């Protein structure tokens, strides 16, 4: 059985598409292509799948993970976008993480 609710991994934070745009910079224009080249283990579609209804996470390696469902079969699929390898992108990713953490702290104080 496939567990549809993916548990957040340690060190992961949820981010939004605006954060992805900041982290990816110029590569953001390729995002559509990346999200339309998703492998679904159910459809066995050789990376022709599309991901929809996704949530976005930043993992502790500063890679971006889109977790959503396959448009064809609605099973859960995930797409990793590595940013940890590029120094500038990784720095931005860390910056976004810091901002998110501060934001959380501010919310808690209220
Ligand atoms: Zn599928």
mmCIF file with all atom_site columns, C-alpha atoms and ligand atoms in Angstrom:
data_model
loop_
_atom_site.group_PDB
_atom_site.id
_atom_site.type_symbol
_atom_site.label_atom_id
_atom_site.label_alt_id
_atom_site.label_comp_id
_atom_site.label_asym_id
_atom_site.label_entity_id
_atom_site.label_seq_id
_atom_site.pdbx_PDB_ins_code
_atom_site.Cartn_x
_atom_site.Cartn_y
_atom_site.Cartn_z
_atom_site.occupancy
_atom_site.B_iso_or_equiv
_atom_site.pdbx_formal_charge
_atom_site.auth_seq_id
_atom_site.auth_comp_id
_atom_site.auth_asym_id
_atom_site.auth_atom_id
_atom_site.pdbx_PDB_model_num
ATOM   1   C  CA  . UNK A 1 1   ? 0.000  0.000  0.000   1.00 0.00 ? 1   UNK A CA  1
ATOM   2   C  CA  . UNK A 1 2   ? 1.252  3.448  -0.820  1.00 0.00 ? 2   UNK A CA  1
ATOM   3   C  CA  . UNK A 1 3   ? 1.166  5.956  1.971   1.00 0.00 ? 3   UNK A CA  1
ATOM   4   C  CA  . UNK A 1 4   ? -0.178 9.116  0.360   1.00 0.00 ? 4   UNK A CA  1
ATOM   5   C  CA  . UNK A 1 5   ? 0.705  11.402 3.218   1.00 0.00 ? 5   UNK A CA  1
ATOM   6   C  CA  . UNK A 1 6   ? 4.419  11.853 3.066   1.00 0.00 ? 6   UNK A CA  1
ATOM   7   C  CA  . UNK A 1 7   ? 5.988  12.515 6.427   1.00 0.00 ? 7   UNK A CA  1
ATOM   8   C  CA  . UNK A 1 8   ? 8.329  15.430 6.578   1.00 0.00 ? 8   UNK A CA  1
ATOM   9   C  CA  . UNK A 1 9   ? 11.907 14.299 6.980   1.00 0.00 ? 9   UNK A CA  1
ATOM   10  C  CA  . UNK A 1 10  ? 14.139 15.754 9.711   1.00 0.00 ? 10  UNK A CA  1
ATOM   11  C  CA  . UNK A 1 11  ? 15.579 19.081 8.637   1.00 0.00 ? 11  UNK A CA  1
ATOM   12  C  CA  . UNK A 1 12  ? 12.989 19.614 5.950   1.00 0.00 ? 12  UNK A CA  1
ATOM   13  C  CA  . UNK A 1 13  ? 10.947 22.756 5.778   1.00 0.00 ? 13  UNK A CA  1
ATOM   14  C  CA  . UNK A 1 14  ? 7.998  23.564 3.584   1.00 0.00 ? 14  UNK A CA  1
ATOM   15  C  CA  . UNK A 1 15  ? 8.616  26.381 1.138   1.00 0.00 ? 15  UNK A CA  1
ATOM   16  C  CA  . UNK A 1 16  ? 6.550  28.140 -1.499  1.00 0.00 ? 16  UNK A CA  1
ATOM   17  C  CA  . UNK A 1 17  ? 6.911  28.713 -5.195  1.00 0.00 ? 17  UNK A CA  1
ATOM   18  C  CA  . UNK A 1 18  ? 8.211  32.252 -4.587  1.00 0.00 ? 18  UNK A CA  1
ATOM   19  C  CA  . UNK A 1 19  ? 11.046 30.737 -2.545  1.00 0.00 ? 19  UNK A CA  1
ATOM   20  C  CA  . UNK A 1 20  ? 11.791 28.311 -5.365  1.00 0.00 ? 20  UNK A CA  1
ATOM   21  C  CA  . UNK A 1 21  ? 11.984 31.239 -7.752  1.00 0.00 ? 21  UNK A CA  1
ATOM   22  C  CA  . UNK A 1 22  ? 14.491 32.976 -5.481  1.00 0.00 ? 22  UNK A CA  1
ATOM   23  C  CA  . UNK A 1 23  ? 16.603 29.840 -5.036  1.00 0.00 ? 23  UNK A CA  1
ATOM   24  C  CA  . UNK A 1 24  ? 16.609 28.791 -8.681  1.00 0.00 ? 24  UNK A CA  1
ATOM   25  C  CA  . UNK A 1 25  ? 17.205 32.255 -10.048 1.00 0.00 ? 25  UNK A CA  1
ATOM   26  C  CA  . UNK A 1 26  ? 17.654 32.141 -13.825 1.00 0.00 ? 26  UNK A CA  1
ATOM   27  C  CA  . UNK A 1 27  ? 16.927 28.406 -13.866 1.00 0.00 ? 27  UNK A CA  1
ATOM   28  C  CA  . UNK A 1 28  ? 13.382 29.038 -12.713 1.00 0.00 ? 28  UNK A CA  1
ATOM   29  C  CA  . UNK A 1 29  ? 12.294 29.203 -16.365 1.00 0.00 ? 29  UNK A CA  1
ATOM   30  C  CA  . UNK A 1 30  ? 13.168 25.499 -16.625 1.00 0.00 ? 30  UNK A CA  1
ATOM   31  C  CA  . UNK A 1 31  ? 10.886 24.565 -13.764 1.00 0.00 ? 31  UNK A CA  1
ATOM   32  C  CA  . UNK A 1 32  ? 7.930  23.704 -16.004 1.00 0.00 ? 32  UNK A CA  1
ATOM   33  C  CA  . UNK A 1 33  ? 10.097 21.292 -17.930 1.00 0.00 ? 33  UNK A CA  1
ATOM   34  C  CA  . UNK A 1 34  ? 11.318 19.663 -14.725 1.00 0.00 ? 34  UNK A CA  1
ATOM   35  C  CA  . UNK A 1 35  ? 7.787  19.238 -13.419 1.00 0.00 ? 35  UNK A CA  1
ATOM   36  C  CA  . UNK A 1 36  ? 6.742  17.673 -16.716 1.00 0.00 ? 36  UNK A CA  1
ATOM   37  C  CA  . UNK A 1 37  ? 9.520  15.073 -16.598 1.00 0.00 ? 37  UNK A CA  1
ATOM   38  C  CA  . UNK A 1 38  ? 8.488  13.137 -13.548 1.00 0.00 ? 38  UNK A CA  1
ATOM   39  C  CA  . UNK A 1 39  ? 8.859  9.417  -13.132 1.00 0.00 ? 39  UNK A CA  1
ATOM   40  C  CA  . UNK A 1 40  ? 5.794  7.652  -11.792 1.00 0.00 ? 40  UNK A CA  1
ATOM   41  C  CA  . UNK A 1 41  ? 6.488  4.137  -10.547 1.00 0.00 ? 41  UNK A CA  1
ATOM   42  C  CA  . UNK A 1 42  ? 2.832  3.286  -11.066 1.00 0.00 ? 42  UNK A CA  1
ATOM   43  C  CA  . UNK A 1 43  ? 2.539  4.399  -14.715 1.00 0.00 ? 43  UNK A CA  1
ATOM   44  C  CA  . UNK A 1 44  ? 6.152  3.384  -15.458 1.00 0.00 ? 44  UNK A CA  1
ATOM   45  C  CA  . UNK A 1 45  ? 6.164  6.339  -17.797 1.00 0.00 ? 45  UNK A CA  1
ATOM   46  C  CA  . UNK A 1 46  ? 9.907  6.798  -18.205 1.00 0.00 ? 46  UNK A CA  1
ATOM   47  C  CA  . UNK A 1 47  ? 9.955  10.365 -16.892 1.00 0.00 ? 47  UNK A CA  1
ATOM   48  C  CA  . UNK A 1 48  ? 7.059  11.600 -19.003 1.00 0.00 ? 48  UNK A CA  1
ATOM   49  C  CA  . UNK A 1 49  ? 4.742  12.234 -16.118 1.00 0.00 ? 49  UNK A CA  1
ATOM   50  C  CA  . UNK A 1 50  ? 3.525  15.521 -14.753 1.00 0.00 ? 50  UNK A CA  1
ATOM   51  C  CA  . UNK A 1 51  ? 3.258  16.361 -11.090 1.00 0.00 ? 51  UNK A CA  1
ATOM   52  C  CA  . UNK A 1 52  ? 0.236  18.250 -9.760  1.00 0.00 ? 52  UNK A CA  1
ATOM   53  C  CA  . UNK A 1 53  ? -1.169 19.374 -6.403  1.00 0.00 ? 53  UNK A CA  1
ATOM   54  C  CA  . UNK A 1 54  ? 2.313  19.498 -5.028  1.00 0.00 ? 54  UNK A CA  1
ATOM   55  C  CA  . UNK A 1 55  ? 3.848  20.765 -1.839  1.00 0.00 ? 55  UNK A CA  1
ATOM   56  C  CA  . UNK A 1 56  ? 7.400  22.005 -1.908  1.00 0.00 ? 56  UNK A CA  1
ATOM   57  C  CA  . UNK A 1 57  ? 10.084 21.229 0.628   1.00 0.00 ? 57  UNK A CA  1
ATOM   58  C  CA  . UNK A 1 58  ? 13.660 22.204 1.174   1.00 0.00 ? 58  UNK A CA  1
ATOM   59  C  CA  . UNK A 1 59  ? 15.689 19.332 2.596   1.00 0.00 ? 59  UNK A CA  1
ATOM   60  C  CA  . UNK A 1 60  ? 18.742 19.535 4.790   1.00 0.00 ? 60  UNK A CA  1
ATOM   61  C  CA  . UNK A 1 61  ? 21.023 19.238 1.752   1.00 0.00 ? 61  UNK A CA  1
ATOM   62  C  CA  . UNK A 1 62  ? 19.299 22.356 0.383   1.00 0.00 ? 62  UNK A CA  1
ATOM   63  C  CA  . UNK A 1 63  ? 17.680 20.458 -2.453  1.00 0.00 ? 63  UNK A CA  1
ATOM   64  C  CA  . UNK A 1 64  ? 14.149 21.347 -3.444  1.00 0.00 ? 64  UNK A CA  1
ATOM   65  C  CA  . UNK A 1 65  ? 11.606 18.536 -3.390  1.00 0.00 ? 65  UNK A CA  1
ATOM   66  C  CA  . UNK A 1 66  ? 8.224  18.715 -5.058  1.00 0.00 ? 66  UNK A CA  1
ATOM   67  C  CA  . UNK A 1 67  ? 5.838  16.157 -3.610  1.00 0.00 ? 67  UNK A CA  1
ATOM   68  C  CA  . UNK A 1 68  ? 2.503  15.767 -5.327  1.00 0.00 ? 68  UNK A CA  1
ATOM   69  C  CA  . UNK A 1 69  ? 0.513  13.407 -7.462  1.00 0.00 ? 69  UNK A CA  1
ATOM   70  C  CA  . UNK A 1 70  ? 0.786  12.030 -10.956 1.00 0.00 ? 70  UNK A CA  1
ATOM   71  C  CA  . UNK A 1 71  ? -1.725 13.671 -13.308 1.00 0.00 ? 71  UNK A CA  1
ATOM   72  C  CA  . UNK A 1 72  ? -2.422 10.287 -14.892 1.00 0.00 ? 72  UNK A CA  1
ATOM   73  C  CA  . UNK A 1 73  ? -2.975 7.861  -12.032 1.00 0.00 ? 73  UNK A CA  1
ATOM   74  C  CA  . UNK A 1 74  ? -3.060 10.246 -9.028  1.00 0.00 ? 74  UNK A CA  1
ATOM   75  C  CA  . UNK A 1 75  ? -0.416 8.224  -7.191  1.00 0.00 ? 75  UNK A CA  1
ATOM   76  C  CA  . UNK A 1 76  ? 2.175  10.090 -5.182  1.00 0.00 ? 76  UNK A CA  1
ATOM   77  C  CA  . UNK A 1 77  ? 5.249  11.230 -7.061  1.00 0.00 ? 77  UNK A CA  1
ATOM   78  C  CA  . UNK A 1 78  ? 8.176  13.384 -6.080  1.00 0.00 ? 78  UNK A CA  1
ATOM   79  C  CA  . UNK A 1 79  ? 10.621 15.473 -8.040  1.00 0.00 ? 79  UNK A CA  1
ATOM   80  C  CA  . UNK A 1 80  ? 14.009 16.469 -6.643  1.00 0.00 ? 80  UNK A CA  1
ATOM   81  C  CA  . UNK A 1 81  ? 15.783 19.552 -7.840  1.00 0.00 ? 81  UNK A CA  1
ATOM   82  C  CA  . UNK A 1 82  ? 19.338 19.645 -6.653  1.00 0.00 ? 82  UNK A CA  1
ATOM   83  C  CA  . UNK A 1 83  ? 20.575 23.017 -5.557  1.00 0.00 ? 83  UNK A CA  1
ATOM   84  C  CA  . UNK A 1 84  ? 23.133 21.852 -3.003  1.00 0.00 ? 84  UNK A CA  1
ATOM   85  C  CA  . UNK A 1 85  ? 25.709 21.414 -5.740  1.00 0.00 ? 85  UNK A CA  1
ATOM   86  C  CA  . UNK A 1 86  ? 25.708 25.009 -6.867  1.00 0.00 ? 86  UNK A CA  1
ATOM   87  C  CA  . UNK A 1 87  ? 27.341 27.181 -4.257  1.00 0.00 ? 87  UNK A CA  1
ATOM   88  C  CA  . UNK A 1 88  ? 25.347 30.342 -4.908  1.00 0.00 ? 88  UNK A CA  1
ATOM   89  C  CA  . UNK A 1 89  ? 22.034 28.474 -5.016  1.00 0.00 ? 89  UNK A CA  1
ATOM   90  C  CA  . UNK A 1 90  ? 22.875 26.597 -1.842  1.00 0.00 ? 90  UNK A CA  1
ATOM   91  C  CA  . UNK A 1 91  ? 23.640 29.872 -0.123  1.00 0.00 ? 91  UNK A CA  1
ATOM   92  C  CA  . UNK A 1 92  ? 20.319 31.315 -1.181  1.00 0.00 ? 92  UNK A CA  1
ATOM   93  C  CA  . UNK A 1 93  ? 18.571 28.146 -0.044  1.00 0.00 ? 93  UNK A CA  1
ATOM   94  C  CA  . UNK A 1 94  ? 20.190 28.485 3.369   1.00 0.00 ? 94  UNK A CA  1
ATOM   95  C  CA  . UNK A 1 95  ? 19.143 32.104 3.477   1.00 0.00 ? 95  UNK A CA  1
ATOM   96  C  CA  . UNK A 1 96  ? 15.536 31.156 2.747   1.00 0.00 ? 96  UNK A CA  1
ATOM   97  C  CA  . UNK A 1 97  ? 15.717 28.546 5.483   1.00 0.00 ? 97  UNK A CA  1
ATOM   98  C  CA  . UNK A 1 98  ? 16.966 31.157 7.967   1.00 0.00 ? 98  UNK A CA  1
ATOM   99  C  CA  . UNK A 1 99  ? 14.164 33.533 7.048   1.00 0.00 ? 99  UNK A CA  1
ATOM   100 C  CA  . UNK A 1 100 ? 11.580 30.779 7.485   1.00 0.00 ? 100 UNK A CA  1
ATOM   101 C  CA  . UNK A 1 101 ? 12.982 29.879 10.885  1.00 0.00 ? 101 UNK A CA  1
ATOM   102 C  CA  . UNK A 1 102 ? 12.883 33.498 12.030  1.00 0.00 ? 102 UNK A CA  1
ATOM   103 C  CA  . UNK A 1 103 ? 9.360  33.806 10.771  1.00 0.00 ? 103 UNK A CA  1
ATOM   104 C  CA  . UNK A 1 104 ? 8.356  30.745 12.793  1.00 0.00 ? 104 UNK A CA  1
ATOM   105 C  CA  . UNK A 1 105 ? 9.935  32.246 15.926  1.00 0.00 ? 105 UNK A CA  1
ATOM   106 C  CA  . UNK A 1 106 ? 8.063  35.516 15.397  1.00 0.00 ? 106 UNK A CA  1
ATOM   107 C  CA  . UNK A 1 107 ? 4.792  33.635 15.005  1.00 0.00 ? 107 UNK A CA  1
ATOM   108 C  CA  . UNK A 1 108 ? 5.380  31.664 18.212  1.00 0.00 ? 108 UNK A CA  1
ATOM   109 C  CA  . UNK A 1 109 ? 6.002  34.834 20.235  1.00 0.00 ? 109 UNK A CA  1
ATOM   110 C  CA  . UNK A 1 110 ? 2.562  36.220 19.381  1.00 0.00 ? 110 UNK A CA  1
HETATM 111 ZN ZN1 . LIG B 2 .   ? 1.157  7.692  -12.596 1.00 0.00 ? 1   LIG B ZN1 1
#
